[in-house]
Coordinates of C-alpha atoms and ligand atoms in Angstrom, one line a residue:
M1 CA 55.8 159.9 111.5
V2 CA 54.0 157.6 108.9
P3 CA 54.7 158.4 105.3
E4 CA 52.5 158.5 102.4
I5 CA 52.5 155.5 100.1
I6 CA 53.5 156.8 96.6
K7 CA 53.8 153.3 95.1
S8 CA 52.8 150.1 96.9
G9 CA 55.1 147.2 97.4
D10 CA 54.9 143.9 99.1
D11 CA 54.3 143.2 102.7
A12 CA 58.1 143.9 103.5
G13 CA 58.2 147.0 101.6
N14 CA 60.1 145.7 98.5
K15 CA 59.7 148.0 95.4
M16 CA 57.6 150.4 97.5
V17 CA 58.1 154.3 97.3
V18 CA 57.2 156.4 100.1
K19 CA 57.0 160.3 100.9
Y20 CA 57.9 161.7 104.2
T21 CA 56.8 165.1 104.7
Y22 CA 58.0 166.7 108.1
P23 CA 56.3 169.7 110.0
D24 CA 59.3 172.2 108.9
G25 CA 58.6 171.5 105.2
V26 CA 61.4 168.9 104.6
V27 CA 60.3 166.2 102.1
I28 CA 62.2 163.0 101.8
H29 CA 61.4 160.0 99.4
G30 CA 62.2 156.5 100.5
I31 CA 62.8 153.6 98.0
G32 CA 62.4 150.0 99.1
V33 CA 65.0 148.5 96.7
P34 CA 64.6 144.7 96.9
Q35 CA 67.9 142.5 97.5
A36 CA 69.1 140.7 94.5
W37 CA 68.4 137.5 96.3
D38 CA 65.6 136.1 98.3
S39 CA 66.2 137.8 101.6
P40 CA 64.1 137.6 104.9
L41 CA 65.6 141.0 105.7
G42 CA 63.4 143.0 103.3
P43 CA 64.7 145.9 100.9
T44 CA 67.4 148.3 101.3
W45 CA 65.8 151.8 102.1
C46 CA 67.3 154.4 99.8
Y47 CA 66.6 157.8 100.5
V48 CA 66.1 160.7 98.0
V49 CA 66.7 164.1 99.3
E50 CA 66.0 167.2 97.1
G51 CA 67.4 170.5 97.4
E52 CA 70.1 172.4 95.6
H53 CA 71.4 169.0 94.5
L54 CA 69.7 165.8 94.1
T55 CA 71.2 163.5 96.8
L56 CA 70.6 159.7 97.0
V57 CA 71.4 158.1 100.4
D58 CA 72.5 154.4 99.6
T59 CA 72.0 152.6 96.5
G60 CA 70.8 148.9 97.0
S61 CA 72.5 145.7 96.0
N62 CA 74.4 145.3 92.8
G63 CA 72.0 143.8 90.3
T64 CA 69.0 145.7 91.4
V65 CA 69.6 149.2 89.6
Q66 CA 66.3 148.7 87.6
H67 CA 64.4 148.8 90.8
L68 CA 66.2 151.8 92.1
E69 CA 65.6 153.6 88.7
E70 CA 62.0 152.8 88.8
G71 CA 61.7 154.1 92.2
L72 CA 63.2 157.3 91.4
Q73 CA 60.9 157.7 88.3
Y74 CA 57.9 157.7 90.8
V75 CA 59.8 160.5 92.7
G76 CA 60.0 162.3 89.4
Y77 CA 63.7 162.0 88.4
P78 CA 65.7 159.8 86.0
L79 CA 68.7 158.1 87.3
S80 CA 70.9 160.6 85.5
A81 CA 69.6 163.3 87.7
V82 CA 71.3 162.0 90.7
D83 CA 74.1 164.7 91.8
R84 CA 75.5 162.9 94.8
I85 CA 75.4 159.7 96.4
V86 CA 76.0 159.4 100.1
V87 CA 77.0 155.9 101.1
T88 CA 76.3 154.9 104.6
H89 CA 78.9 151.8 104.7
G90 CA 80.5 149.5 102.3
H91 CA 78.2 146.4 102.5
L92 CA 76.8 145.3 99.2
D93 CA 73.3 145.9 99.9
H94 CA 74.1 149.5 100.5
D95 CA 76.8 150.5 98.0
G96 CA 76.2 147.8 95.3
N97 CA 74.5 150.1 92.7
C98 CA 77.1 152.9 92.9
F99 CA 78.8 152.0 89.8
D100 CA 75.6 152.0 87.8
V101 CA 74.3 155.3 89.3
V102 CA 77.8 157.0 88.9
S103 CA 78.2 155.9 85.3
R104 CA 74.9 157.0 84.2
S105 CA 74.7 160.3 86.2
G106 CA 78.3 161.3 86.9
A107 CA 77.2 161.9 90.5
E108 CA 79.8 162.7 93.2
L109 CA 80.5 159.9 95.8
W110 CA 80.4 160.8 99.3
A111 CA 81.4 158.0 102.0
H112 CA 83.7 157.8 104.9
E113 CA 87.5 157.9 104.0
I114 CA 88.0 154.2 105.0
W115 CA 85.4 153.2 102.3
G116 CA 87.5 154.8 99.8
K117 CA 90.5 152.7 101.0
F118 CA 88.5 149.6 100.9
L119 CA 87.1 149.9 97.4
G120 CA 87.7 146.7 95.6
V121 CA 89.0 144.8 98.7
G122 CA 87.5 141.3 99.4
R123 CA 86.3 142.2 102.9
R124 CA 84.7 138.9 103.6
D125 CA 87.2 136.4 102.3
E126 CA 89.7 137.6 104.7
E127 CA 87.4 137.7 107.5
N128 CA 87.1 134.0 107.3
D129 CA 90.6 133.8 108.6
W130 CA 89.8 134.3 112.3
R131 CA 86.7 132.2 112.0
Q132 CA 88.9 129.2 111.0
R133 CA 90.8 129.7 114.1
Y134 CA 87.6 128.9 116.3
M135 CA 85.6 126.7 114.1
D136 CA 86.3 123.0 112.7
F137 CA 84.2 123.4 109.8
P138 CA 85.2 125.1 106.6
P139 CA 83.9 128.5 105.4
S140 CA 80.7 128.6 103.8
R141 CA 80.7 128.0 100.1
D142 CA 77.7 129.4 98.2
P143 CA 78.6 129.6 94.7
E144 CA 75.8 132.2 94.0
W145 CA 76.9 134.4 97.0
E146 CA 80.5 134.4 96.1
Q147 CA 79.6 135.5 92.5
R148 CA 77.8 138.4 93.9
I149 CA 80.7 139.2 96.1
Q150 CA 83.1 139.0 93.3
N151 CA 80.8 141.1 91.1
H152 CA 80.7 143.9 94.0
Q153 CA 84.4 143.8 94.3
E154 CA 84.9 144.2 90.4
L155 CA 82.4 147.2 90.3
S156 CA 84.1 148.8 93.3
Q157 CA 87.5 148.7 91.7
K158 CA 86.1 151.0 89.1
L159 CA 84.9 153.7 91.5
T160 CA 86.6 156.7 92.9
L161 CA 85.6 158.3 96.2
T162 CA 85.4 162.0 95.0
N163 CA 84.4 163.3 98.5
P164 CA 85.8 161.6 101.5
V165 CA 84.2 162.4 104.8
T166 CA 85.4 162.2 108.3
D167 CA 83.6 162.6 111.6
G168 CA 82.2 166.0 111.7
T169 CA 82.3 166.9 108.0
V170 CA 79.7 169.4 107.1
S171 CA 78.4 169.8 103.5
E172 CA 75.5 172.2 103.0
D173 CA 72.7 170.8 105.2
F174 CA 74.4 167.4 105.9
T175 CA 76.5 166.6 109.0
F176 CA 78.4 163.3 108.7
Y177 CA 79.1 161.4 112.0
Y178 CA 81.5 158.6 112.1
T179 CA 79.8 155.6 113.9
P180 CA 81.8 152.5 113.3
G181 CA 81.1 149.1 114.9
H182 CA 78.6 147.4 112.4
S183 CA 81.1 148.3 109.7
P184 CA 84.4 150.1 110.2
D185 CA 83.2 152.8 107.6
E186 CA 79.7 153.4 108.9
L187 CA 78.3 156.7 108.9
C188 CA 75.2 158.4 110.2
I189 CA 74.2 161.5 108.4
L190 CA 72.3 164.3 110.0
H191 CA 70.0 166.4 107.7
E192 CA 67.6 168.9 109.4
R193 CA 66.2 166.7 112.3
L194 CA 66.5 163.4 110.5
L195 CA 69.3 160.9 110.9
F196 CA 70.0 158.6 108.1
S197 CA 71.4 155.8 110.1
G198 CA 72.4 153.1 107.5
D199 CA 72.6 149.8 109.5
H200 CA 73.9 151.6 112.7
I201 CA 70.3 151.8 114.1
L202 CA 67.6 149.6 112.7
P203 CA 63.9 149.0 114.0
L204 CA 62.9 145.5 114.8
I205 CA 66.3 143.9 114.5
T206 CA 69.7 144.5 115.9
P207 CA 72.6 145.3 113.6
H208 CA 75.5 142.6 113.7
P209 CA 78.3 144.0 115.4
S210 CA 81.8 143.4 113.7
V211 CA 84.6 141.4 115.2
S212 CA 87.7 143.2 116.8
M213 CA 89.9 140.6 115.4
S214 CA 89.0 141.8 111.8
Y215 CA 91.3 145.0 112.6
Q216 CA 94.4 142.9 112.5
I217 CA 93.5 141.8 108.9
F218 CA 92.5 145.2 107.6
R219 CA 94.7 147.7 109.7
S220 CA 97.1 148.1 107.0
L221 CA 94.8 149.2 104.3
M222 CA 93.2 151.9 106.5
P223 CA 94.4 155.5 106.4
E224 CA 97.5 156.1 108.7
E225 CA 95.8 157.8 111.5
Y226 CA 93.7 154.5 111.9
Q227 CA 96.6 152.2 112.3
N228 CA 97.5 152.7 116.0
E229 CA 94.8 151.1 118.0
N230 CA 91.5 149.6 117.2
R231 CA 88.6 151.9 117.7
Y232 CA 86.7 150.8 114.3
Y233 CA 85.8 147.1 114.8
G234 CA 83.9 145.0 117.4
L235 CA 81.2 145.4 119.8
K236 CA 83.0 147.9 121.9
T237 CA 83.1 150.1 119.1
F238 CA 79.6 149.5 118.2
I239 CA 78.2 150.4 121.7
T240 CA 80.3 153.5 122.0
S241 CA 79.1 154.7 118.6
L242 CA 75.5 153.8 119.7
K243 CA 75.9 155.9 123.0
R244 CA 77.1 158.8 120.9
V245 CA 74.3 159.1 118.4
A246 CA 72.0 158.5 121.2
H247 CA 72.9 162.0 122.5
L248 CA 72.8 163.9 119.2
G249 CA 69.7 165.9 120.2
E250 CA 66.0 165.9 120.8
D251 CA 63.4 165.1 118.5
I252 CA 65.5 163.3 116.0
T253 CA 63.8 161.0 113.6
V254 CA 65.9 158.0 112.4
M255 CA 65.9 156.9 108.9
P256 CA 67.0 153.3 108.7
A257 CA 68.3 151.3 105.8
H258 CA 66.3 148.3 106.7
R259 CA 62.8 147.5 108.3
A260 CA 61.3 150.9 107.8
Y261 CA 58.4 149.0 106.8
F262 CA 57.8 145.2 107.6
R263 CA 54.9 142.9 107.6
G264 CA 52.4 145.6 106.3
K265 CA 53.6 148.2 109.0
F266 CA 55.7 151.3 109.2
N267 CA 58.2 151.1 112.1
P268 CA 59.1 154.9 113.1
I269 CA 62.0 155.1 115.6
G270 CA 63.9 157.8 117.3
L271 CA 67.3 157.9 118.8
D272 CA 66.2 156.1 122.0
R273 CA 66.3 153.0 119.7
A274 CA 70.2 153.2 119.8
L275 CA 69.9 152.7 123.7
V276 CA 67.5 149.8 123.2
I277 CA 70.0 148.0 120.9
A278 CA 72.9 148.8 123.4
D279 CA 70.9 147.3 126.1
H280 CA 70.1 144.2 124.1
H281 CA 73.9 143.6 124.0
R282 CA 74.2 144.4 127.7
S283 CA 71.9 141.7 128.6
R284 CA 73.7 139.4 126.2
C285 CA 76.7 139.9 128.0
H286 CA 74.9 139.1 131.3
D287 CA 73.4 136.0 129.9
L288 CA 76.7 134.8 128.6
I289 CA 78.2 135.2 131.9
G290 CA 75.4 133.5 133.5
L291 CA 76.3 130.5 131.5
V292 CA 79.9 130.1 132.5
R293 CA 79.4 131.2 136.1
K294 CA 79.5 127.8 137.5
E295 CA 81.7 126.0 134.8
T296 CA 83.8 126.9 131.8
M297 CA 82.0 126.2 128.6
D298 CA 83.3 125.8 124.9
L299 CA 82.5 128.6 122.5
S300 CA 80.2 126.5 120.3
E301 CA 78.1 125.6 123.2
V302 CA 77.9 128.9 124.4
T303 CA 76.4 129.9 121.0
R304 CA 74.0 127.0 121.1
K305 CA 72.8 128.0 124.5
L306 CA 72.5 131.7 124.0
F307 CA 70.7 131.0 120.7
S308 CA 68.6 128.1 121.9
H309 CA 65.4 129.8 120.7
L310 CA 66.5 129.4 117.1
K311 CA 67.0 126.4 115.1
L312 CA 70.6 126.9 113.9
D313 CA 71.5 125.7 110.5
D314 CA 75.2 126.0 109.3
Q315 CA 74.6 129.5 108.0
L316 CA 72.7 130.8 111.0
F317 CA 75.2 129.1 113.4
R318 CA 77.9 131.0 111.7
M319 CA 76.1 134.3 112.3
A320 CA 75.4 133.5 115.9
F321 CA 78.8 132.3 116.5
T322 CA 80.3 135.6 115.1
E323 CA 78.0 137.5 117.5
V324 CA 79.2 135.4 120.3
I325 CA 82.8 136.1 119.3
S326 CA 82.0 139.9 119.5
H327 CA 80.6 139.8 122.9
V328 CA 83.4 137.3 124.0
E329 CA 86.0 140.0 123.0
L330 CA 84.3 142.6 124.8
L331 CA 84.0 140.8 127.9
E332 CA 87.6 139.5 127.5
E333 CA 88.8 143.2 127.2
M334 CA 86.8 144.2 130.3
G335 CA 88.6 141.4 132.3
D336 CA 85.3 139.5 132.8
I337 CA 86.3 136.4 131.2
T338 CA 89.3 134.6 129.5
L339 CA 89.7 132.0 126.8
V340 CA 91.4 128.8 128.1
G341 CA 92.2 125.5 126.9
D342 CA 94.8 124.4 124.3
Q343 CA 93.0 126.1 121.4
A344 CA 91.7 128.8 123.5
R345 CA 88.1 127.9 122.7
T346 CA 86.7 127.6 126.3
V347 CA 85.2 130.6 128.2
Q348 CA 86.2 130.9 131.9
W349 CA 84.7 133.6 134.2
S350 CA 87.1 135.8 136.1
G351 CA 84.5 136.6 138.7
T352 CA 83.8 140.2 137.8
E353 CA 81.2 141.9 135.8
N354 CA 83.0 145.0 134.8
F355 CA 81.1 145.2 131.4
A356 CA 77.9 146.5 133.4
D357 CA 80.0 149.7 134.1
F358 CA 81.1 150.1 130.6
F359 CA 77.4 149.8 129.4
E360 CA 76.1 152.3 132.0
A361 CA 78.8 155.0 131.3
D362 CA 77.7 157.9 129.3
Ligands
LIG1 ZN1 75.5 146.5 106.6

């Protein structure tokens, strides 16, 4: 379904406001809230759902509330009219404006219960911990980015999660599905035949899987029932969540948080996109094993070879390396590879391809 453009924006959809009208009369507005920095990603799509209450799904990056406010005005509401905010997950391009919206509207905050536990926690700093274990160069130091994270953390500390949700929570016409993997607090929210997918399912691009090792770092902060075994971080978790939403039902339209519009075009997707993303990771596992089939290979070299189509500067290399780690973790867990060498940075094939069964299973 291609929406009507209420307010035009740029080629990536920044500052655009669109109106989706579905056959059963459901009307949803999307606001393309630009990032607070120059980003090739394009805006965060924040959705406005009218009904008994005015609901906003995601808020955009901290520092961009004026764009959210302007977009809402085009839909016909002041910021103060928002009754509830639904947060898809705790990344700053999604929940960064929560504090501003809550303080001006008194809106309820709905998010996964883990999001509530992580408020004000420096998620990224500590994740660098495991990265150090595998990489020789120091974590990136971008003062502007660190300032933004710091600001996000301070704003988050002032928030209270008024309405924590868990998998299966139903409120009026919203059903919440817990879909961890990209983030440990990721939610997909079903409203009528629409699924607000946050960063779980995106058109054109594949969401970054998290890394299983992060579980050890954040485990103690999670609600008690999440502290036994890791089902919240890593590629295996992500794929499991993708397969799950893929089977939610027929004729469901996905409302993604990024790339709904890009290079002058709308990119409508359905739930089959979840399986395309899963298959992308299956074939990357296949390619990774292909690299180490004949001889062992160092993790950095695996990264350069798997991403040989990209020119990897430091920042891109870090992202690619993280992606490789998430695949290595899955293959290790399946028994298909082991990490060998004195620093355990070399990938050795075990002679099996058990990962294929995992990807194929329903
Ligand atoms: Zn995200």
